[in-house]
Coordinates of C-alpha atoms and ligand atoms in Angstrom, one line a residue:
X7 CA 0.0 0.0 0.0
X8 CA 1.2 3.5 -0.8
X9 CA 1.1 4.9 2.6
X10 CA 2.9 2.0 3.8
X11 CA 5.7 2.7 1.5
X12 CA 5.7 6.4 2.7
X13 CA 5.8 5.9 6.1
X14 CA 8.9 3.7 5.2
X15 CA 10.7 5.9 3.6
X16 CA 9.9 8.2 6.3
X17 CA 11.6 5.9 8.7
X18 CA 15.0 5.3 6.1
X19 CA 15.9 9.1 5.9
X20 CA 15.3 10.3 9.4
X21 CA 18.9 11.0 9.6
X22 CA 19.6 12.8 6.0
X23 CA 16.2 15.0 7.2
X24 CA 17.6 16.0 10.0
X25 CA 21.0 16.6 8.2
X26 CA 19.2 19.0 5.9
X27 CA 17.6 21.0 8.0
X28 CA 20.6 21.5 9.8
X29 CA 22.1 22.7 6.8
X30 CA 19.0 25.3 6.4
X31 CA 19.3 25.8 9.7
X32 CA 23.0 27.1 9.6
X33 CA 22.2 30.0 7.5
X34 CA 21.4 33.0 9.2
X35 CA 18.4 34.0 7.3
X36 CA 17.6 37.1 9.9
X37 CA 15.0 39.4 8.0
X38 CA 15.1 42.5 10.4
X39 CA 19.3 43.0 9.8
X40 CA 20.1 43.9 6.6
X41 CA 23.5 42.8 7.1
X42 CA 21.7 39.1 6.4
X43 CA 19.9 40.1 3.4
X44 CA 22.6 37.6 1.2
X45 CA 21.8 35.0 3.9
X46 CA 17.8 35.2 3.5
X47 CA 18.3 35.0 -0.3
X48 CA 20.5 31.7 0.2
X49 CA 17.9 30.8 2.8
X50 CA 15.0 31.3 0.0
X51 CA 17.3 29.8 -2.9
X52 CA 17.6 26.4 -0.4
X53 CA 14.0 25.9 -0.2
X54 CA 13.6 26.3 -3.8
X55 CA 16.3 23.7 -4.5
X56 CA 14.6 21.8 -2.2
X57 CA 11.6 21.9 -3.7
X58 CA 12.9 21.0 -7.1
X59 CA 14.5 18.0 -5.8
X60 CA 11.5 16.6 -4.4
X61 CA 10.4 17.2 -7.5
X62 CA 7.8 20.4 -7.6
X63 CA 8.1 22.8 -10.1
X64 CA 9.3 25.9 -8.1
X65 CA 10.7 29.1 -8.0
X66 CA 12.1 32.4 -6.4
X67 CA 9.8 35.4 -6.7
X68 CA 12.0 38.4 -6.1
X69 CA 10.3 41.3 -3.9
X70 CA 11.5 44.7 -2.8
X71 CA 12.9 42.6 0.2
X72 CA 13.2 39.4 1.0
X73 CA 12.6 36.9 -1.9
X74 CA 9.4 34.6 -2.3
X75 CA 9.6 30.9 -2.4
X76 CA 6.3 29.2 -4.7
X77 CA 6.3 25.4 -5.6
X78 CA 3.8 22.9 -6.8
X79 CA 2.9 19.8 -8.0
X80 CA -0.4 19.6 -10.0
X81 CA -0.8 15.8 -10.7
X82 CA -3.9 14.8 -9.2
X83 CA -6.4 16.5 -11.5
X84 CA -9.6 15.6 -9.6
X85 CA -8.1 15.7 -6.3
X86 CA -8.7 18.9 -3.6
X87 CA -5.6 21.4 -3.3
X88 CA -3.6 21.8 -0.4
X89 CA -1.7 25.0 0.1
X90 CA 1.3 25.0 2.6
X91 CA 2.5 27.9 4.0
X92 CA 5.4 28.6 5.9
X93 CA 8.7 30.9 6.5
X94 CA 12.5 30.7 6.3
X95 CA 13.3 33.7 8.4
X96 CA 13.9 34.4 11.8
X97 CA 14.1 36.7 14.3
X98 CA 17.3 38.1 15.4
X99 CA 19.3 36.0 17.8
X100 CA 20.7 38.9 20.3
X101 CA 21.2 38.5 22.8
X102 CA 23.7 36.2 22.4
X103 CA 25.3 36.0 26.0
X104 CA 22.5 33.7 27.2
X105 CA 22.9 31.0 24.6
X106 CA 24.2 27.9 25.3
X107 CA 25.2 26.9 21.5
X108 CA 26.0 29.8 19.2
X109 CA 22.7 30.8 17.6
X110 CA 23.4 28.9 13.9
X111 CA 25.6 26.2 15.1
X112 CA 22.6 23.4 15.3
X113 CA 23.4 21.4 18.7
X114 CA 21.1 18.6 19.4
X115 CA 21.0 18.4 23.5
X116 CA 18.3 15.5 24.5
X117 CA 16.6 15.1 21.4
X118 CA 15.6 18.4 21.3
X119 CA 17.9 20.3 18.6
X120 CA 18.8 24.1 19.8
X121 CA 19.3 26.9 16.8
X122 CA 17.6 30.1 16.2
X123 CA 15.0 29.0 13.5
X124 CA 14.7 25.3 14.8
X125 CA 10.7 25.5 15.5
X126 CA 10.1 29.5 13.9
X127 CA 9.6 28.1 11.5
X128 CA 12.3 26.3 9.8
X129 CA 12.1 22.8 11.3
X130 CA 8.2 23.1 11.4
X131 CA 8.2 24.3 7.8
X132 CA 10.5 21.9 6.6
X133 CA 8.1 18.7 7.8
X134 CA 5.9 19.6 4.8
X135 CA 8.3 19.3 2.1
X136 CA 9.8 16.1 4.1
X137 CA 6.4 14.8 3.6
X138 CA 6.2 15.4 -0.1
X139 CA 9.3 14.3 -0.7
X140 CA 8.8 11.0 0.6
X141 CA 5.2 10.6 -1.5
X142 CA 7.0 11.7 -4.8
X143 CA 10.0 9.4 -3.7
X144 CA 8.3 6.5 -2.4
X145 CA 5.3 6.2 -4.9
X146 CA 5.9 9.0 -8.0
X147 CA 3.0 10.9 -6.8
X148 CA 0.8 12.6 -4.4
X149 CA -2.3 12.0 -3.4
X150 CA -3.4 15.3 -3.8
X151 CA -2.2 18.4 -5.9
X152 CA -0.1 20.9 -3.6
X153 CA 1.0 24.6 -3.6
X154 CA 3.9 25.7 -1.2
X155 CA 4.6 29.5 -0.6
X156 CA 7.4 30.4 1.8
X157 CA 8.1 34.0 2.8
X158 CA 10.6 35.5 4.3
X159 CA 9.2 38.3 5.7
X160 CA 6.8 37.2 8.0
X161 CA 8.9 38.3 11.4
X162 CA 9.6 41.6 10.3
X163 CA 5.1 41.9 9.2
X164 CA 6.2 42.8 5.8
X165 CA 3.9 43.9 3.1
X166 CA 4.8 41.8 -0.2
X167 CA 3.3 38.8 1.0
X168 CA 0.0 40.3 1.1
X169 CA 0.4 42.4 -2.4
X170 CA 1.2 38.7 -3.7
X171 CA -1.5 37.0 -2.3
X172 CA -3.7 39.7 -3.5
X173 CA -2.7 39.5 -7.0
X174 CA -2.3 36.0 -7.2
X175 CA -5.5 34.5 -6.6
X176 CA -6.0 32.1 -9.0
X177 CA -2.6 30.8 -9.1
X178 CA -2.9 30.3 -5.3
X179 CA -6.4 29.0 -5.3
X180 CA -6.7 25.9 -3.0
X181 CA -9.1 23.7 -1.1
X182 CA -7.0 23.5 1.8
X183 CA -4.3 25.5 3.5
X184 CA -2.4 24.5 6.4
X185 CA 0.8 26.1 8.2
X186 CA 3.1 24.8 11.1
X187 CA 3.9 27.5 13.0
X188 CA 2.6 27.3 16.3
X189 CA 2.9 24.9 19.6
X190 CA 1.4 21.6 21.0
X191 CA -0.2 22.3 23.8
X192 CA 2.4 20.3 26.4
X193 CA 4.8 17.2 25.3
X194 CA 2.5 14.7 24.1
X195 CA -0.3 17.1 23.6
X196 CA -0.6 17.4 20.4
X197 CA -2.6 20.3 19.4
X198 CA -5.0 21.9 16.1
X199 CA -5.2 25.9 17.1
X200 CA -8.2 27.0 16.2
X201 CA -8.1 30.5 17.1
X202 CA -5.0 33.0 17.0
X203 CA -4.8 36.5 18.2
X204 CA -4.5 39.6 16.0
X205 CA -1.9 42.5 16.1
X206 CA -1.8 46.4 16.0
X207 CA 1.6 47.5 16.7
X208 CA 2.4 51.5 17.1
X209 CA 5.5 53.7 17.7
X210 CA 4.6 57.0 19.4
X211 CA 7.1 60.3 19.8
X212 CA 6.7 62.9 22.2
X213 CA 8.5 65.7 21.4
X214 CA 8.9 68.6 24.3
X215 CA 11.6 71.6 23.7
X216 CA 13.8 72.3 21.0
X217 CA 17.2 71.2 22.4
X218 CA 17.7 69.0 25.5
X219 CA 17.7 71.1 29.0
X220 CA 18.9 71.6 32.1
X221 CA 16.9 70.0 34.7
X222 CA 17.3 72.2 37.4
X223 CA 17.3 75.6 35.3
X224 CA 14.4 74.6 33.7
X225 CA 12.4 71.8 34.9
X226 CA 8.9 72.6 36.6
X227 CA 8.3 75.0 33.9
X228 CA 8.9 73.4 30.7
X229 CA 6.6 70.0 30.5
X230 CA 9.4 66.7 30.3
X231 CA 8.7 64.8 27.0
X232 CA 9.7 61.3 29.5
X233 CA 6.9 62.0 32.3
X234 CA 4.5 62.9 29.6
X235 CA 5.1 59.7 28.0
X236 CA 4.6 57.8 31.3
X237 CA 1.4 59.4 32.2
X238 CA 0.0 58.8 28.6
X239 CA 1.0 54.8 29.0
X240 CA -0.1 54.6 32.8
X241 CA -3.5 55.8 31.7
X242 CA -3.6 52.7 29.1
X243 CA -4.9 50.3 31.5
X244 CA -6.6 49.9 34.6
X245 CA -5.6 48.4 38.0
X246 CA -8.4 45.5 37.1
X247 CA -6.7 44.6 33.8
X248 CA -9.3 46.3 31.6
X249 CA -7.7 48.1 29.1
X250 CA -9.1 51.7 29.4
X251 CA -9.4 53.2 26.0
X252 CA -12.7 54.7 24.9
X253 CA -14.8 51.7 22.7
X254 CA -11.8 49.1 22.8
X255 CA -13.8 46.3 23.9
X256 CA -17.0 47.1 21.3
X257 CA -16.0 44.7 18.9
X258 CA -14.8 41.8 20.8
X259 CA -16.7 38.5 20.7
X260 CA -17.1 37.4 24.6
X261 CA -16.0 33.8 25.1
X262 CA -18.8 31.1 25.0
X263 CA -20.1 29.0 28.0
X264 CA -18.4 26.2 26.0
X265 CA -14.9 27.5 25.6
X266 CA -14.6 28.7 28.8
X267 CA -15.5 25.2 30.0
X268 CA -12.6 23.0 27.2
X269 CA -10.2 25.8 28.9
X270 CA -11.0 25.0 32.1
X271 CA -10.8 21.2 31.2
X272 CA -7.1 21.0 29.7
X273 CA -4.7 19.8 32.2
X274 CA -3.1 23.3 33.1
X275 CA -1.7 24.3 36.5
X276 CA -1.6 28.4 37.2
X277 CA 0.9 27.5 40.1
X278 CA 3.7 25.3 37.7
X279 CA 3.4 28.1 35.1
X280 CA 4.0 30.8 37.7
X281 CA 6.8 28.5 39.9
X282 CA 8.3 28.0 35.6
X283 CA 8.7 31.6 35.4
X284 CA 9.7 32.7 39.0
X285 CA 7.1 35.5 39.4
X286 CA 5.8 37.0 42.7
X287 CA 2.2 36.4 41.1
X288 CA 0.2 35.9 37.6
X289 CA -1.5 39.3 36.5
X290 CA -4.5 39.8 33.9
X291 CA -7.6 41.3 33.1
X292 CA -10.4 40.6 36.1
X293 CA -12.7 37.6 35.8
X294 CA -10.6 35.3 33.6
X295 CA -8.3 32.6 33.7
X296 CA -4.4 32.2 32.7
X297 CA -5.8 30.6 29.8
X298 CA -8.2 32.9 29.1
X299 CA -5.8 35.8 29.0
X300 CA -3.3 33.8 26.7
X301 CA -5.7 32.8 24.4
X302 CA -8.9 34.8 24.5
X303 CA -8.5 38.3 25.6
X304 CA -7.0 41.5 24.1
X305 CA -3.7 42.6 25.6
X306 CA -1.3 45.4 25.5
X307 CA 2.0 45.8 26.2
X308 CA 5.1 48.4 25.8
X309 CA 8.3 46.4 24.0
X310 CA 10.3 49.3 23.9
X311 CA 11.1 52.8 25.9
X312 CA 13.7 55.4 24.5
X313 CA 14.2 58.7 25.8
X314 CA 16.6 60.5 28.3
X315 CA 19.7 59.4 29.6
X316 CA 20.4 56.1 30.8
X317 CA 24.1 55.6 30.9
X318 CA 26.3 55.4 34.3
X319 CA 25.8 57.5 36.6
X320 CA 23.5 60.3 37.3
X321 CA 22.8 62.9 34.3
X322 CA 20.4 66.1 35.4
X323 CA 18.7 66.1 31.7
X324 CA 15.9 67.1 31.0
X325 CA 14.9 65.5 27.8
X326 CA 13.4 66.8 24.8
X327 CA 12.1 63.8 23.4
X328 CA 10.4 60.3 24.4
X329 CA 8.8 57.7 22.7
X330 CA 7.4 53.8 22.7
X331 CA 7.4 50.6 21.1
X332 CA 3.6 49.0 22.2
X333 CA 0.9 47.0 20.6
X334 CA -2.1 45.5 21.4
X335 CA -3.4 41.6 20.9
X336 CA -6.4 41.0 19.2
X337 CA -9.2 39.2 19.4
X338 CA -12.1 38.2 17.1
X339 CA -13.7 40.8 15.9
X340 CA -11.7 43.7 16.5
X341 CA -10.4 45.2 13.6
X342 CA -6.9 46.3 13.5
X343 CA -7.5 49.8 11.8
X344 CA -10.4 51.1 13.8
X345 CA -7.9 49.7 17.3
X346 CA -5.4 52.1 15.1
X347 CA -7.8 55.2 15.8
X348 CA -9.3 54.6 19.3
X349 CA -5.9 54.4 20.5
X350 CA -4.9 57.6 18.6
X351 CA -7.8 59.6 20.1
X352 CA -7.4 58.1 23.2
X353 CA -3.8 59.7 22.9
X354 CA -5.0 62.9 22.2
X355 CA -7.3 63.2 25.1
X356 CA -4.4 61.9 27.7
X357 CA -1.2 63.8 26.5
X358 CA -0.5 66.4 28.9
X359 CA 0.1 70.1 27.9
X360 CA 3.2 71.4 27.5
X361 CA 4.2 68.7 24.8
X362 CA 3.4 66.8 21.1
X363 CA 2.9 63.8 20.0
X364 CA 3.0 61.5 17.0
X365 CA 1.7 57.8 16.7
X366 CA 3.2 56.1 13.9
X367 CA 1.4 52.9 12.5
X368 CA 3.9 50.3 12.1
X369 CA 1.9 46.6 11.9
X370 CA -1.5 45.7 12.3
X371 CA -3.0 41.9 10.9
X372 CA -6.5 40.6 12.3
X373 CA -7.4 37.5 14.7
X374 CA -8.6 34.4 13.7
X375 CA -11.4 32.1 14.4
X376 CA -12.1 28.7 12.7
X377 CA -14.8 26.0 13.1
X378 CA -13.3 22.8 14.4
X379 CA -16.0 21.1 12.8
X380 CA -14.8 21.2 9.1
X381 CA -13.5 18.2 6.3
X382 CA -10.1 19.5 7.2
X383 CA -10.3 19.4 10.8
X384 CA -11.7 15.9 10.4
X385 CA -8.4 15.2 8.1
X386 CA -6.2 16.6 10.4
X387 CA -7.2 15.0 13.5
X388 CA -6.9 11.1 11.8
X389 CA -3.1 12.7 10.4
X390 CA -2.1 14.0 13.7
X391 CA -3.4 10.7 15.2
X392 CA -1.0 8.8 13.0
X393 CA 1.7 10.8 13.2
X394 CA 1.7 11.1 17.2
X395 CA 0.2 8.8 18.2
X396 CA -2.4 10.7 20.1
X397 CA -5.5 12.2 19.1
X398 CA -4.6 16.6 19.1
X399 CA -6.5 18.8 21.8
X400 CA -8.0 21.9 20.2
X401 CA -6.5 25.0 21.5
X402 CA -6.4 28.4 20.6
X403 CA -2.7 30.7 21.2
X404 CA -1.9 33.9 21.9
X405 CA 0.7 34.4 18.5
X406 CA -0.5 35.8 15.7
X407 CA 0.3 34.8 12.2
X408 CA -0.7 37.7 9.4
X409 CA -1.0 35.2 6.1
X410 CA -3.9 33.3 8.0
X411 CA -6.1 36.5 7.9
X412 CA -4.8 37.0 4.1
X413 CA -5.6 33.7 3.0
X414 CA -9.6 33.8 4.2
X415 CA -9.8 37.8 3.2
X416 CA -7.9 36.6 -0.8
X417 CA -8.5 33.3 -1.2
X418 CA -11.8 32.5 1.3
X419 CA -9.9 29.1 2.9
X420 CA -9.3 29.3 6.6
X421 CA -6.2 27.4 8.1
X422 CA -5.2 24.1 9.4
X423 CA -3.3 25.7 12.6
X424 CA -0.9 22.1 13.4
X425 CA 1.9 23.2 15.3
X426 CA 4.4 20.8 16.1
X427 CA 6.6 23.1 18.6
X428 CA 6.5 23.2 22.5
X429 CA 5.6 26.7 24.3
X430 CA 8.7 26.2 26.0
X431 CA 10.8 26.3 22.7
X432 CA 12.0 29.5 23.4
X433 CA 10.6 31.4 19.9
X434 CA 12.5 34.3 19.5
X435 CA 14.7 34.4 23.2
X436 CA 17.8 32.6 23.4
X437 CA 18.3 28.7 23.3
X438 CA 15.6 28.4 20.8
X439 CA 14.8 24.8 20.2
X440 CA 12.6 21.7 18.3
X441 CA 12.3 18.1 19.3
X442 CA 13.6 15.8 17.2
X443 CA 11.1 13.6 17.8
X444 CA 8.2 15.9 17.0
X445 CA 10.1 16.7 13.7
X446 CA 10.0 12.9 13.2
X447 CA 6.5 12.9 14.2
X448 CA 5.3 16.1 12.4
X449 CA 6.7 15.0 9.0
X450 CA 4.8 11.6 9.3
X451 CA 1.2 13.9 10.3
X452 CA 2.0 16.0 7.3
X453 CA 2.4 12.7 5.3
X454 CA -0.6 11.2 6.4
X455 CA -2.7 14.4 6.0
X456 CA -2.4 14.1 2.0
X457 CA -3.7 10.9 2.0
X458 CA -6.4 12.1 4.5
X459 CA -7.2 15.0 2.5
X460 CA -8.0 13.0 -0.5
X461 CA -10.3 10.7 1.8
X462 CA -12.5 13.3 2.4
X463 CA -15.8 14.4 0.8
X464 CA -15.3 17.6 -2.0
Ligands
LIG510 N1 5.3 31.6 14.8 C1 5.0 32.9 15.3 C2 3.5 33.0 15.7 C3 3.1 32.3 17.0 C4 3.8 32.5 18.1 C5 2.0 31.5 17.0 C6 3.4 31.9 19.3 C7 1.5 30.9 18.1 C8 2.3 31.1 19.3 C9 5.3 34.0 14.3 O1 6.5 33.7 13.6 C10 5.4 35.3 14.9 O2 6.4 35.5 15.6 N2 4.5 36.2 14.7 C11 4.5 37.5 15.3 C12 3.7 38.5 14.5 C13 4.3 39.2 13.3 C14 3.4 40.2 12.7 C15 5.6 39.8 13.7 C16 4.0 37.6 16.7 O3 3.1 36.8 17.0 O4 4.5 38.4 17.4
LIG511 MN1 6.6 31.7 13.0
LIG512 MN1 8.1 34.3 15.0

């Protein structure tokens, strides 16, 4: 039988996979640092190599940036079309003092193999062209037709992906699209996400006096761009959680009796996650769980603060200008844009006289919500199944991953969310990490979901 021959070639090239993508792995495909732009094209020119090999027809689509990876294999005239999507970049590896292997060096430490890019999203990507390859290998043909488009802009929210996807429809049209990119939901867990959180990210200035000043000459009298920024952030949420700006809340979908009842059902202890991360307490938004916050409630949070003097020793400035790095997490239905204009007016009415301010736009992309009750859920659950040996819990995370949003808005297909990471892999901090095993066992679920895909009712 054909899957039987698949599943053995699976188990004959576990070593030259993990090989590869140690060879992927090694190139520092950071999208953020220009200095890496030759490395994220040899990062995109791998995967299309790849791809060939396996024997897709494939290509490089050049962007203003970062470079486009598109494959496919159109054989199964009849069958439904699966699109894969994944990325090759990743996020910057600094610091790099608390890494135990340098960053690009792939160093496999009890199974689990430690590299920036080793579960975001390289080794999860890679699983799906593993599974190809051993179909096209093993048998000379797929079960059902597939499309693979791999970015390398999704870390840094670039906006060629979505001018592609946009004019691309018909080449990109698909039944089915699924993407590895997220987390089981503990070690054998495995998990289908059904629900991921959206995105509005801002930079905001505030700008004071023309030249930096002399805090005791003129502070008192001259408003300090720092304290105004402080005052505007403070007044961003309340002491209950609640985020306090004007309409914020208007569009989100409460949480169903149902929901809030699988939450409370999956085996998750408040105290282990607070004891993991060595905090006097857990914090949140009134009247929810841990879990409720992670996956199911808007957040915001500041990620960077710039301003004033913070060298050694003390400096009497005061400052002429301040500003922020913050976004908020969204949930179903809040729409990035109109976030974009609460927040500005809710700006307006808190800055405090005496200075300006500017909020510059830099990312938004929507949540998303899909049915677990769908052919491709069904698919997916019987793949997972075989490939884990475990039927997957259905979870919703707290990430957020713009093409998914892109795909329903261009193409009308929502996402088959099958993450094959761990939420302790470290995505984007230091020691970032994959199991082997889960690689092993994610490549044989993304196997078995071809054949299951082609099992199902059009
Ligand atoms: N793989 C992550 C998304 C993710 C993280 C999903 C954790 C589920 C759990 C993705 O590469 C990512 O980092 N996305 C960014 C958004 C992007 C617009 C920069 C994120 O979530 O911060
Ligand atoms: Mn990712
Ligand atoms: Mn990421």
């Amino acid at each position: 039988m054909a899957l039987e021959q698949v599943d053995a070639y699976l188990e004959k090239h576990r070593d030259h996979f993990e090989a590869q993508l140690k060879d992927l792995i090694r190139i520092p495909s950071v999208s953020a640092q220009p200095d890496h732009d030759p490395d994220t094209q040899r990062a995109a020119t791998f995967v299309r190599d790849d791809l060939a090999a396996i024997g897709l027809k494939a290509e490089l689509i050049s962007t203003q940036r970062h470079p486009l990876v598109y494959a496919e294999w159109l054989g199964a005239p009849g069958q439904p079309t699966l699109l894969v999507y994944g990325h090759y970049d990743v996020q910057p590896p600094e610091p790099l003092e608390p890494w135990l292997s340098p960053p690009f060096e792939p160093t496999i430490r009890d199974g689990n193999l430690y590299a920036r890019g080793a579960t975001d999203d390289k080794g999860q990507m890679f699983t799906h062209l593993k599974a190809a390859q051993a179909w096209l290998k093993a048998t000379g043909s797929l079960p059902v037709n597939v499309k693979f488009l791999i970015e390398g802009e999704e870390e840094i929210g670039g906006v060629n992906l979505e001018a592609y996807v946009a004019e691309h429809r018909d080449r990109l049209a698909c039944d089915y699209a699924v993407i590895s990119d997220t987390s089981q939901f503990a070690p054998g867990m495995p998990a289908i996400t059904y629900g991921l959180k959206g995105l509005a990210y801002f930079e905001i200035h505030v700008q004071g006096a023309n030249r930096d000043l002399h805090s005791g000459t003129y502070g008192g009298a001259v408003a300090n761009p720092l304290n105004a920024l402080a005052t505007i952030l403070a007044s961003l949420k309340g002491a209950d959680g609640k985020i306090r700006i004007e309409g914020f809340y208007d569009a989100v979908k409460p949480l169903e009796d149902w929901e809030r009842a699988e939450f409370a059902r999956m085996p998750f202890s408040e105290a282990e996650f607070q004891a993991d991360l060595a905090v006097p307490s857990l914090v949140g938004e009134e009247g929810y769980t841990t879990l409720e916050r992670k996956w199911a409630r808007p957040t915001c949070d500041v990620h960077g603060l710039f301003g004033g003097y913070s060298g050694p020793g003390p400096k009497t400035v005061l400052p002429c200008k301040a500003g922020a790095k913050l976004s908020f997490r969204l949930v179903p239905d809040q729409d990035p844009k109109t976030v974009g204009e609460l927040f500005r007016a809710h700006v307006r009415k808190f800055t405090p006289p005496g200075v300006s301010v500017e909020v510059i736009t830099q990312q938004g992309a929507p949540a998303v919500l899909v049915s677990v009750d769908s052919p491709g859920f069904r698919a997916a659950v019987r793949a997972i199944e075989a490939g884990f040996g475990t039927k997957p819990v259905f979870i919703r995370e707290g990430g957020s991953i713009p093409v998914v949003g892109l795909l329903k808005q261009h193409l009308k297909v929502d996402t088959l969310l099958l993450g094959w990471g761990q939420n302790d892999d470290n995505m984007h901090g230091p020691n970032e990490k994959f199991s082997l095993a889960d690689f092993h066992r994610g490549i044989k679920a993304g196997a078995h979901l071809l054949e299951e895909l082609a099992n199902e009712p059009a």
